[in-house]
Short mmCIF file of C-alpha atoms in Angstrom, two decimals:
data_model
loop_
_atom_site.label_atom_id
_atom_site.label_comp_id
_atom_site.label_asym_id
_atom_site.label_seq_id
_atom_site.Cartn_x
_atom_site.Cartn_y
_atom_site.Cartn_z
CA MET E 28 149.18 107.46 -28.93
CA ASN E 29 148.41 104.47 -26.79
CA ASN E 30 150.76 102.14 -25.02
CA LYS E 31 151.08 99.70 -27.90
CA GLU E 32 151.92 102.36 -30.49
CA PHE E 33 154.35 103.94 -28.07
CA ILE E 34 156.23 100.66 -27.56
CA THR E 35 156.46 99.80 -31.26
CA LYS E 36 157.80 103.24 -32.10
CA LEU E 37 160.24 103.10 -29.20
CA ALA E 38 161.40 99.63 -30.31
CA LYS E 39 162.00 100.90 -33.82
CA ARG E 40 163.94 103.91 -32.60
CA CYS E 41 166.17 101.94 -30.21
CA LYS E 42 166.48 99.02 -32.59
CA LEU E 43 164.98 96.66 -30.07
CA SER E 44 162.31 94.04 -30.40
CA PRO E 45 158.88 95.18 -29.21
CA ALA E 46 159.08 92.64 -26.36
CA GLU E 47 162.42 94.00 -25.22
CA ALA E 48 161.16 97.53 -25.48
CA ALA E 49 158.13 96.60 -23.48
CA SER E 50 160.18 95.06 -20.70
CA ASN E 51 162.50 98.06 -20.73
CA VAL E 52 159.55 100.42 -20.37
CA GLU E 53 158.27 98.30 -17.53
CA GLY E 54 161.63 98.49 -15.84
CA LEU E 55 161.75 102.24 -16.25
CA VAL E 56 158.26 102.67 -14.84
CA ALA E 57 159.19 100.42 -11.92
CA ALA E 58 162.28 102.51 -11.24
CA ILE E 59 160.25 105.70 -11.30
CA THR E 60 157.61 104.18 -9.03
CA GLU E 61 160.22 103.07 -6.54
CA GLY E 62 161.75 106.52 -6.59
CA LEU E 63 158.39 108.24 -6.05
CA LYS E 64 157.59 105.92 -3.16
CA GLU E 65 160.79 107.12 -1.56
CA ASN E 66 159.59 110.67 -2.04
CA ASP E 67 162.22 111.17 -4.72
CA GLN E 68 161.95 113.74 -7.48
CA PHE E 69 162.95 113.03 -11.09
CA ASN E 70 164.22 116.11 -12.80
CA ILE E 71 164.51 115.30 -16.48
CA SER E 72 165.93 118.19 -18.45
CA GLY E 73 163.93 119.16 -21.51
CA PHE E 74 160.94 117.21 -20.26
CA GLY E 75 159.96 118.19 -16.75
CA VAL E 76 159.73 117.00 -13.18
CA ILE E 77 158.04 113.86 -11.97
CA GLU E 78 157.40 114.08 -8.26
CA VAL E 79 154.91 113.40 -5.46
CA LYS E 80 152.75 115.95 -3.71
CA MET E 81 151.02 116.01 -0.35
CA ARG E 82 147.30 116.69 -0.34
CA LYS E 83 145.86 117.75 3.01
CA GLU E 84 142.59 116.48 4.37
CA ARG E 85 139.54 118.49 3.40
CA LEU E 86 135.77 118.62 3.75
CA SER E 87 133.83 117.91 0.61
CA VAL E 88 130.08 118.02 0.01
CA ASN E 89 128.18 115.76 -2.27
CA PRO E 90 126.16 118.32 -4.24
CA LYS E 91 123.39 115.84 -4.93
CA THR E 92 122.65 114.62 -1.43
CA GLY E 93 124.33 117.35 0.57
CA GLN E 94 126.29 114.80 2.53
CA ARG E 95 129.52 116.15 3.88
CA PHE E 96 132.65 114.07 3.84
CA LEU E 97 135.97 114.45 5.47
CA VAL E 98 138.46 113.43 2.80
CA PRO E 99 141.66 112.08 4.32
CA PRO E 100 145.12 113.35 3.44
CA LYS E 101 146.99 111.58 0.66
CA VAL E 102 150.08 111.55 -1.50
CA VAL E 103 149.71 111.83 -5.27
CA PRO E 104 152.20 111.54 -8.14
CA ALA E 105 152.47 114.68 -10.26
CA PHE E 106 154.20 115.89 -13.38
CA ARG E 107 155.39 119.42 -13.88
CA PRO E 108 156.47 120.15 -17.46
CA SER E 109 159.64 122.12 -18.01
CA ASN E 110 159.48 125.58 -19.47
CA LYS E 111 161.15 124.31 -22.61
CA LEU E 112 158.39 121.78 -23.14
CA LYS E 113 155.68 124.33 -22.44
CA ASP E 114 157.19 126.76 -24.91
CA LYS E 115 157.28 124.06 -27.52
CA PHE E 116 153.53 123.65 -27.44
CA ASN E 117 152.74 127.35 -27.20
CA GLY E 118 154.96 128.35 -30.13
CA MET D 13 164.68 109.63 0.11
CA ASP D 14 163.70 113.14 -0.82
CA ALA D 15 166.46 113.03 -3.43
CA LYS D 16 166.48 115.10 -6.58
CA LEU D 17 167.41 112.72 -9.33
CA ASN D 18 168.32 113.83 -12.80
CA HIS D 19 168.39 112.05 -16.14
CA SER D 20 171.62 110.18 -15.52
CA ASP D 21 170.53 109.08 -12.05
CA LEU D 22 167.39 107.62 -13.54
CA SER D 23 169.33 105.78 -16.25
CA ALA D 24 171.67 104.39 -13.60
CA LEU D 25 168.69 103.07 -11.69
CA LEU D 26 167.33 101.56 -14.87
CA ALA D 27 170.66 99.95 -15.71
CA LYS D 28 170.73 98.34 -12.30
CA GLU D 29 167.15 97.13 -12.66
CA LEU D 30 167.57 95.65 -16.14
CA ASN D 31 171.17 94.56 -15.82
CA ILE D 32 172.24 96.54 -18.87
CA SER D 33 175.05 98.97 -19.42
CA ASN D 34 174.70 102.59 -18.31
CA THR D 35 175.11 103.92 -21.84
CA LYS D 36 172.42 101.66 -23.15
CA SER D 37 169.97 102.63 -20.42
CA GLU D 38 170.81 106.27 -20.94
CA GLN D 39 170.03 105.97 -24.62
CA PHE D 40 166.81 104.23 -23.83
CA THR D 41 165.55 106.78 -21.33
CA LYS D 42 166.43 109.61 -23.70
CA ALA D 43 164.48 107.91 -26.46
CA PHE D 44 161.66 107.29 -24.03
CA PHE D 45 161.14 110.92 -23.07
CA ASP D 46 161.78 112.21 -26.56
CA LEU D 47 159.12 109.89 -27.91
CA ILE D 48 156.66 111.12 -25.31
CA ILE D 49 157.26 114.69 -26.43
CA GLU D 50 156.94 113.65 -30.04
CA GLY D 51 153.77 111.74 -29.39
CA LEU D 52 152.32 114.75 -27.57
CA ALA D 53 153.19 116.94 -30.53
CA THR D 54 151.58 114.60 -33.06
CA ASP D 55 148.63 113.07 -31.19
CA GLY D 56 148.35 115.32 -28.18
CA ILE D 57 148.11 112.30 -25.90
CA VAL D 58 150.48 109.56 -24.79
CA LYS D 59 149.44 106.62 -22.66
CA ILE D 60 152.05 104.55 -20.87
CA ASN D 61 150.95 101.51 -18.88
CA GLY D 62 151.85 101.71 -15.23
CA LEU D 63 152.84 105.37 -15.42
CA GLY D 64 149.88 107.32 -16.64
CA THR D 65 148.65 109.56 -19.39
CA PHE D 66 150.32 112.70 -20.70
CA LYS D 67 147.97 114.98 -22.46
CA VAL D 68 147.96 118.35 -24.16
CA THR D 69 144.84 120.33 -23.35
CA ASP D 70 143.61 123.61 -24.66
CA VAL D 71 142.98 126.46 -22.27
CA ALA D 72 140.49 128.90 -23.72
CA SER D 73 141.22 132.59 -23.74
CA ARG D 74 139.55 134.52 -20.96
CA GLY D 75 139.00 138.04 -19.91
CA SER D 76 140.65 139.54 -16.87
CA VAL D 77 141.56 142.85 -15.33
CA ASP D 78 144.95 144.48 -15.20
CA VAL D 79 145.82 144.62 -11.56
CA ASN D 80 147.61 147.95 -11.79
CA THR D 81 145.43 149.93 -14.20
CA GLY D 82 142.11 148.20 -13.74
CA ALA D 83 141.73 147.98 -17.49
CA LYS D 84 140.16 144.92 -19.01
CA ILE D 85 142.59 142.64 -20.71
CA GLU D 86 142.30 139.33 -22.42
CA ILE D 87 144.47 136.38 -21.48
CA LYS D 88 145.01 134.43 -24.63
CA GLY D 89 144.28 130.76 -24.77
CA HIS D 90 147.19 128.37 -24.63
CA LYS D 91 148.07 124.72 -24.49
CA LYS D 92 148.68 123.03 -21.25
CA LEU D 93 150.43 119.78 -20.47
CA SER D 94 148.62 117.58 -18.01
CA PHE D 95 149.51 114.27 -16.46
CA VAL D 96 147.04 111.80 -15.01
CA PRO D 97 148.83 109.12 -13.03
CA ALA D 98 147.83 105.49 -13.51
CA GLU D 99 145.85 103.87 -10.72
CA SER D 100 148.63 101.44 -9.94
CA LEU D 101 151.13 104.28 -9.57
CA LYS D 102 148.74 106.26 -7.40
CA ASP D 103 148.12 103.31 -5.14
CA GLU D 104 151.79 102.56 -4.79
CA VAL D 105 152.66 106.13 -3.91
CA ASN D 106 149.74 106.60 -1.53
CA ARG D 107 150.28 103.34 0.32
CA PRO D 108 151.22 105.00 3.65
CA PHE D 109 147.84 106.76 3.69
CA ALA D 110 145.83 103.91 2.23
CA MET D 111 144.03 103.06 5.46
CA PHE D 112 142.23 106.39 5.55
CA GLU D 113 138.81 106.56 4.01
CA PRO D 114 136.42 109.45 3.57
CA VAL D 115 134.21 109.82 6.63
CA GLU D 116 130.77 111.31 6.48
CA VAL D 117 130.47 114.32 8.71
CA ASP D 118 127.15 114.44 10.53
CA ASP D 119 127.34 117.05 13.22
CA THR D 120 123.96 118.79 13.19
CA TYR D 121 121.40 116.07 13.44
CA GLN D 122 122.45 114.13 16.50
CA ASP D 123 122.22 116.87 19.09
CA GLU D 124 118.45 117.06 19.30
CA GLU D 125 117.39 113.76 20.74
CA PRO D 126 119.60 113.53 23.81
CA VAL D 127 118.26 116.90 24.91
CA ASN D 128 114.72 115.65 24.85
CA GLU D 129 115.61 112.57 26.83
CA VAL D 130 117.10 114.65 29.56
CA VAL D 131 113.97 116.72 29.77
CA ASP D 132 111.96 113.59 30.13
CA GLU D 133 113.95 112.38 33.10
CA THR D 134 113.67 115.63 34.95
CA ILE D 135 109.94 115.58 34.56
CA VAL D 136 109.64 112.19 36.07
CA SER D 137 111.72 113.12 39.05
CA VAL D 138 109.69 116.25 39.63
CA GLU D 139 106.38 114.52 39.46
CA GLN D 140 107.08 111.74 41.86
CA PRO D 141 107.94 113.77 44.93
CA SER D 142 104.83 115.87 44.52
CA VAL D 143 102.52 112.89 44.83
CA PRO D 144 103.56 111.73 48.29
CA VAL D 145 103.31 115.28 49.56
CA ASP D 146 99.65 115.36 48.71
CA GLU D 147 99.06 112.14 50.51
CA ILE D 148 100.76 113.41 53.62
CA GLU D 149 98.76 116.55 53.53
CA GLU D 150 95.55 114.65 53.36
CA GLU D 151 96.40 112.32 56.19
CA ILE D 152 97.64 114.77 58.73
CA PRO D 153 94.76 117.19 58.84
CA VAL D 154 92.31 114.41 59.52
CA GLU D 155 93.87 113.55 62.83
CA GLU D 156 94.47 117.09 63.77
CA THR D 157 91.08 118.47 63.10
CA VAL D 158 89.51 116.13 65.57
CA LEU D 159 91.71 116.83 68.53
CA PRO D 160 92.25 120.55 68.45
CA VAL D 161 88.60 121.16 68.74
CA GLU D 162 88.75 120.41 72.40
CA GLN D 163 90.22 123.73 73.31
CA PRO D 164 88.33 125.92 70.91
CA SER D 165 85.20 124.49 72.36
CA VAL D 166 86.01 126.11 75.66
CA PRO D 167 85.69 129.70 74.56
CA VAL D 168 82.65 128.87 72.50
CA GLU D 169 80.39 130.86 74.71
CA GLU D 170 82.50 133.97 74.60
CA ILE D 171 83.08 134.13 70.89
CA GLU D 172 79.85 133.58 69.13
CA GLU D 173 80.83 134.08 65.51
CA GLU D 174 83.01 131.14 64.48
CA MET D 175 81.55 128.68 66.91
CA PRO D 176 79.58 126.32 64.65
CA ALA D 177 82.50 124.87 62.74
CA GLU D 178 84.31 123.64 65.80
CA GLU D 179 81.36 122.43 67.71
CA THR D 180 80.65 119.73 65.22
CA VAL D 181 83.92 118.04 66.05
CA LEU D 182 83.65 118.31 69.78
CA PRO D 183 85.79 115.75 71.57
CA VAL D 184 84.13 113.12 73.62
CA GLU D 185 87.18 112.33 75.66
CA GLN D 186 87.87 115.13 78.11
CA PRO D 187 84.87 117.34 78.27
CA SER D 188 84.71 116.93 82.00
CA VAL D 189 88.20 118.12 82.76
CA PRO D 190 88.32 121.30 80.71
CA VAL D 191 84.89 122.33 81.81
CA GLU D 192 86.13 123.11 85.28
CA GLU D 193 88.94 125.18 83.91
CA ILE D 194 86.61 126.93 81.63
CA GLU D 195 84.42 128.02 84.41
CA GLU D 196 87.36 129.51 86.18
CA GLU D 197 88.60 131.19 83.11
CA MET D 198 85.31 132.53 81.99
CA PRO D 199 85.30 135.82 83.81
CA VAL D 200 88.73 136.65 82.64
CA GLU D 201 87.92 136.01 79.05
CA ASP D 202 84.94 138.28 79.04
CA THR D 203 87.21 141.21 79.56
CA VAL D 204 89.38 140.08 76.78
CA LEU D 205 86.96 140.46 73.94
CA PRO D 206 87.61 144.11 73.07
CA VAL D 207 91.30 143.46 72.76
CA GLU D 208 90.76 141.20 69.78
CA HIS D 209 90.46 144.15 67.46
CA SER D 210 94.06 145.05 67.96
CA SER D 211 95.06 141.69 66.68
CA ALA D 212 92.58 141.71 63.83
CA PRO D 213 95.19 141.86 61.04
CA VAL D 214 96.82 138.83 62.49
CA GLU D 215 93.75 136.74 61.90
CA GLU D 216 93.66 137.63 58.26
CA ILE D 217 97.11 136.36 57.75
CA GLU D 218 96.44 133.23 59.58
CA GLU D 219 93.59 132.28 57.38
CA GLU D 220 96.09 131.35 54.76
CA MET D 221 97.79 128.83 56.92
CA PRO D 222 95.06 126.83 58.52
CA VAL D 223 96.86 123.55 58.64
CA GLU D 224 99.53 124.44 61.11
CA GLU D 225 97.33 125.78 63.79
CA THR D 226 95.11 122.83 63.84
CA VAL D 227 98.12 120.64 64.00
CA LEU D 228 99.68 121.97 67.13
CA PRO D 229 97.22 120.80 69.67
CA VAL D 230 97.32 117.30 68.28
CA GLU D 231 100.36 116.25 70.14
CA GLN D 232 99.60 117.31 73.65
CA PRO D 233 95.92 117.12 74.28
CA SER D 234 95.74 113.68 75.81
CA VAL D 235 98.68 113.92 78.17
CA PRO D 236 98.56 117.50 79.30
CA VAL D 237 94.97 117.80 80.31
CA GLU D 238 95.53 115.81 83.45
CA LYS D 239 98.79 117.50 84.16
CA VAL D 240 97.21 120.87 84.10
CA GLU D 241 95.12 120.16 87.06
CA GLU D 242 97.97 118.90 89.15
CA GLU D 243 100.65 121.32 88.16
CA VAL D 244 98.85 124.55 88.01
CA PRO D 245 98.66 125.20 91.70
CA VAL D 246 102.37 124.66 92.14
CA GLU D 247 103.25 127.26 89.61
CA ASP D 248 100.88 129.72 91.03
CA ASN D 249 103.11 130.00 93.99
CA ASP D 250 106.20 130.48 91.97
CA ILE D 251 105.21 132.84 89.29
CA ALA D 252 101.82 134.31 89.62
CA ASP D 253 102.01 135.87 93.01
CA THR D 254 99.89 138.83 92.25
CA VAL D 255 97.37 137.05 90.17
CA LEU D 256 96.38 134.55 92.79
CA ALA D 257 93.24 136.39 93.47
CA ASP D 258 91.88 135.85 89.98
CA ALA D 259 91.71 132.36 88.67
CA ALA D 260 94.23 130.18 90.38
CA THR D 261 94.87 127.88 87.48
CA VAL D 262 94.60 130.15 84.54
CA PRO D 263 97.01 133.04 85.00
CA THR D 264 100.29 131.22 85.47
CA PRO D 265 100.26 129.30 82.30
CA GLU D 266 99.60 132.40 80.34
CA LYS D 267 102.53 134.28 81.70
CA VAL D 268 104.74 131.45 80.84
CA VAL D 269 103.11 131.32 77.51
CA VAL D 270 103.91 134.86 76.59
CA GLU D 271 107.57 134.45 77.29
CA SER D 272 107.94 131.13 75.62
CA ALA D 273 105.96 132.30 72.67
CA ASP D 274 108.40 135.12 72.12
CA ASP D 275 111.26 132.69 72.26
CA ILE D 276 109.61 130.52 69.73
CA LYS D 277 109.11 133.43 67.42
CA GLU D 278 112.80 134.07 67.37
CA HIS D 279 113.62 130.46 66.74
CA THR D 280 111.22 129.97 63.96
CA LYS D 281 112.33 133.11 62.21
CA GLU D 282 115.91 132.08 62.26
CA THR D 283 115.52 128.54 61.20
CA LYS D 284 112.93 128.67 58.45
CA PRO D 285 110.98 131.05 56.33
CA ALA D 286 108.34 130.27 58.89
CA GLU D 287 106.30 133.36 58.11
CA PRO D 288 103.00 133.23 59.92
CA VAL D 289 104.30 130.55 62.18
CA ALA D 290 105.63 133.06 64.60
CA VAL D 291 102.29 134.68 65.07
CA LYS D 292 100.49 131.46 65.27
CA VAL D 293 102.89 130.01 67.68
CA ALA D 294 102.21 132.90 69.91
CA LYS D 295 98.54 132.32 69.73
CA ASN D 296 98.60 128.60 69.82
CA GLN D 297 100.87 128.61 72.73
CA PRO D 298 98.36 129.72 75.28
CA ILE D 299 96.18 126.84 74.31
CA GLU D 300 98.92 124.34 74.36
CA GLU D 301 100.67 125.71 77.32
CA LYS D 302 98.02 124.86 79.74
CA PRO D 303 99.00 121.30 79.24
CA LYS D 304 102.69 121.98 78.66
CA GLU D 305 104.05 124.14 81.34
CA LYS D 306 106.44 121.83 83.13
CA GLY D 307 107.30 119.40 80.43
CA GLY D 308 107.39 122.63 78.45
CA LYS D 309 110.82 122.75 76.94
CA LYS D 310 110.72 119.32 75.42
CA TRP D 311 107.34 120.02 74.02
CA LEU D 312 108.44 123.36 72.67
CA VAL D 313 111.17 121.78 70.62
CA ILE D 314 108.86 119.12 69.31
CA VAL D 315 106.18 121.63 68.54
CA VAL D 316 108.56 123.92 66.69
CA LEU D 317 109.84 121.06 64.58
CA PHE D 318 106.36 119.89 63.87
CA ILE D 319 105.27 123.39 62.91
CA ALA D 320 108.16 123.67 60.52
CA VAL D 321 107.22 120.43 58.79
CA VAL D 322 103.57 121.32 58.61
CA LEU D 323 104.42 124.78 57.32
CA ILE D 324 106.28 123.39 54.38
CA ILE D 325 103.39 121.16 53.55
CA GLY D 326 100.96 123.94 54.21
CA ASN D 327 102.69 126.27 51.81
CA ARG D 328 102.05 123.87 49.00
CA LEU D 329 98.46 123.63 50.06
CA ILE D 330 98.07 127.38 49.98
CA SER D 331 98.33 127.49 46.25
CA GLY D 332 95.64 124.86 46.05
CA ASP D 333 92.32 124.87 47.84
CA THR D 334 92.23 125.28 51.60
CA GLY D 335 88.78 126.65 51.86
CA GLN D 336 87.24 124.20 54.30
CA VAL D 337 90.18 123.98 56.55
CA SER D 338 90.60 127.71 56.72
CA ASP D 339 87.15 128.13 58.25
CA GLN D 340 87.92 125.94 61.17
CA ALA D 341 91.38 127.28 61.38
CA SER D 342 90.32 130.88 61.49
CA SER D 343 87.88 130.16 64.24
CA ALA D 344 90.54 128.32 66.11
CA GLU D 345 92.77 131.29 65.69
CA VAL D 346 90.23 133.65 67.01
CA ASN D 347 89.95 131.52 70.06
CA ALA D 348 93.64 131.45 70.38
CA VAL D 349 93.82 135.18 70.06
CA SER D 350 91.20 135.67 72.65
CA SER D 351 92.96 133.44 75.08
CA ASP D 352 96.16 135.22 74.33
CA ASN D 353 94.62 138.56 74.96
CA ARG D 354 93.25 137.12 78.07
CA SER D 355 96.68 136.52 79.33
CA ALA D 356 97.68 139.99 78.42
CA ASN D 357 94.80 141.45 80.31
CA GLU D 358 95.26 139.34 83.34
CA THR D 359 98.92 139.93 83.73
CA LYS D 360 98.35 143.50 82.63
CA THR D 361 101.44 143.61 80.52
CA PRO D 362 100.56 145.53 77.37
CA GLU D 363 104.10 145.02 76.06
CA THR D 364 103.40 141.47 75.15
CA VAL D 365 100.55 142.52 72.95
CA ASP D 366 102.75 145.12 71.29
CA VAL D 367 105.38 142.55 70.59
CA GLN D 368 102.91 140.46 68.72
CA GLU D 369 101.66 143.37 66.69
CA GLU D 370 105.13 144.44 65.73
CA ILE D 371 105.98 141.03 64.50
CA VAL D 372 102.93 140.72 62.38
CA PRO D 373 103.97 142.97 59.44
CA GLU D 374 107.36 141.31 59.09
CA VAL D 375 105.76 137.96 59.09
CA ILE D 376 103.39 138.99 56.35
CA GLU D 377 106.21 139.99 54.06
CA GLU D 378 107.93 136.72 54.61
CA VAL D 379 104.80 134.87 53.76
CA TYR D 380 104.39 136.54 50.40
CA THR D 381 107.98 136.28 49.33
CA PHE D 382 108.04 132.65 50.18
CA GLU D 383 104.88 131.97 48.27
CA MET D 384 106.21 133.77 45.23
CA VAL D 385 109.35 131.75 45.25
CA ASP D 386 107.27 128.65 45.52
CA GLU D 387 105.11 129.71 42.61
CA LEU D 388 108.11 130.50 40.47
CA ALA D 389 109.57 127.12 41.17
CA SER D 390 106.37 125.37 40.23
CA ARG D 391 106.11 127.44 37.06
CA ASN D 392 109.58 126.45 36.00
CA VAL D 393 108.76 122.85 36.51
CA ARG D 394 105.70 123.21 34.36
CA SER D 395 107.49 124.99 31.55
CA ILE D 396 109.93 122.13 31.37
CA THR D 397 107.23 119.54 31.27
CA VAL D 398 105.48 121.32 28.43
CA ALA D 399 108.69 121.28 26.47
CA ASP D 400 108.50 117.57 26.09
CA THR D 401 108.29 116.61 22.46
CA LEU D 402 108.68 112.89 22.77
CA HIS D 403 105.12 112.19 23.72
CA TYR D 404 103.74 112.04 20.23
CA VAL D 405 103.26 109.35 17.68
CA SER D 406 102.85 110.15 14.05
CA ALA D 407 99.53 108.77 12.90
CA GLY D 408 98.82 108.94 9.23
CA GLU D 409 99.24 111.52 6.55
CA TRP D 410 97.88 114.97 7.24
CA HIS D 411 99.26 117.38 4.66
CA VAL D 412 101.63 117.20 1.76
CA HIS D 413 103.87 120.21 1.83
CA LYS D 414 105.82 121.44 -1.17
CA VAL D 415 109.09 122.85 -0.03
CA ALA D 416 109.62 126.46 -1.00
CA GLU D 417 112.99 128.05 -1.38
CA ASP D 418 114.99 128.51 1.82
CA GLU D 419 112.54 126.42 3.77
CA THR D 420 113.69 124.04 6.47
CA LEU D 421 112.07 121.28 8.44
CA VAL D 422 112.03 123.58 11.42
CA LYS D 423 109.98 126.16 9.55
CA ILE D 424 107.59 123.54 8.27
CA ALA D 425 107.14 122.08 11.74
CA ASN D 426 106.46 125.54 13.08
CA LYS D 427 103.90 126.16 10.37
CA TYR D 428 101.86 123.00 10.84
CA TYR D 429 102.40 122.14 14.48
CA GLY D 430 103.14 125.57 15.83
CA ASP D 431 106.20 124.12 17.47
CA LYS D 432 109.52 124.11 15.71
CA ARG D 433 110.91 121.50 18.05
CA LEU D 434 108.73 118.87 16.45
CA TRP D 435 110.71 118.85 13.22
CA PRO D 436 112.31 115.44 13.91
CA TYR D 437 108.91 113.86 13.36
CA LEU D 438 108.93 115.22 9.82
CA ALA D 439 112.41 113.89 9.19
CA LYS D 440 111.51 110.50 10.54
CA TYR D 441 108.18 110.19 8.77
CA ASN D 442 109.71 111.10 5.42
CA ASN D 443 112.81 108.96 5.94
CA LEU D 444 115.03 111.91 5.23
CA ALA D 445 118.62 110.78 5.39
CA ASN D 446 119.74 114.36 5.63
CA PRO D 447 117.26 116.70 7.30
CA ASN D 448 119.35 119.72 6.34
CA GLY D 449 119.26 119.00 2.65
CA LEU D 450 115.77 120.01 1.59
CA SER D 451 115.58 120.91 -2.05
CA LYS D 452 113.06 123.22 -3.64
CA ASN D 453 109.73 121.66 -4.70
CA MET D 454 110.51 118.56 -2.68
CA GLU D 455 107.35 117.08 -1.22
CA ILE D 456 107.26 116.59 2.51
CA VAL D 457 104.46 114.55 4.03
CA VAL D 458 103.30 116.13 7.27
CA PRO D 459 101.97 113.42 9.60
CA MET D 460 99.27 113.81 12.22
CA LEU D 461 100.69 113.76 15.71
CA LYS D 462 98.84 111.99 18.48
CA ALA D 463 99.79 112.07 22.09
CA ARG D 464 101.45 108.92 23.19
CA ARG D 465 100.10 109.14 26.75
CA GLN D 466 96.72 110.51 27.73
#
């Protein structure tokens, strides 16, 4: 299901026009992004946790050339599904 | 900041952002997440612009071992939910760390070259000082060899063996003056001859250090000769009371000589690893002293200093060739010894002779140890110079080497050049970006190496 299909289905379900649904989705994504930038954690029951994680710096080797790189630390967004959701897919 | 927000918090944020009622936003968010779950159930993948992709992936079943019993068990395959964040979301979240970029780590390759440069510098510094030393050594002996001959020529008649060498250089300047002295001294010296055997070992040692002995006379010959004639009689009265009967001029200087020589021995031993110097000083003294005597102390200091300098130079010469000089020198020594013995006989003080003999063995030891140290030092210098690996230029292809497993540039360099330190030439010639990363069956071109300097 790509973005377009997702928005049309969402519009139908919420009885909104596709344009409205699209702007609403945009707003929701913006809200989540703002929250993640603030190191916030979204705990949505029945779905899971959207959060950010720290990755430490590490040494990596290019297997082709053998070059070694020091990869800097970074922050990445992550999703952790709830147990309920996991159970749903694993019957 | 670091807040844990739940469903209602998120809908409140959304309501604020979109300017809609809380209930409406809450409905919308609920529908949003429900649809994601639905989409995952039907399609297994849901893409949302600006957020990312949710995906259901299969995890295959795999074998494992029960930790407690050790029995093999099988972990059944299952479905897993994964989330890949969109680039825009990643960038936004990682903004605080955005300025960092991966840095290539290159810690092994750089060390080699600076080391070689250092070696190069040290070589240069070592070589330069050695050159002037040689020049000095060549210059000095020339002057010395001419002058000292004056005195050795005196005893020529008594000691027949070494004569020829010195006679060639005979001085034209003062033959007249010394001749008179010689005549007076002659009788005394005849008696001396047998005594030379006692000092025989001394001569052997001295052969090594020809330079110094020839040097000594250089300073005083011109001045002293005249003095001798005037001063001698005065001293006779003071010191040599008993000896007056013999040769008026000769005896006094020699007494003085013996004492002063002993003093000098002590000084030289203390100050420098003067080795043979002590012995030589003793022997040279008699010759010099004739002239010295009254101006003695000044001259002694000068002579000792000069001996020290010449010794240092002489030591370097020892390792090289001193053949010619040693002939003259040894003859000069013999003369010196004879004159020394003379003094001993005349004054009839056997103790002085003993003193010399006692000193000899010690001196010998010092000589050898000092030479060894010198040799070691020179060896070290050489080993460093050989280590230089910068003096080559790669000239053309020589071999093509197929890299075997576990082979490194160092091993290849050792195989073809016999010197593992030359591996940088391989790396450079083959334009290897990473000299550590040889792969099997890679072809390495081994260049010829030609010396950069002759």
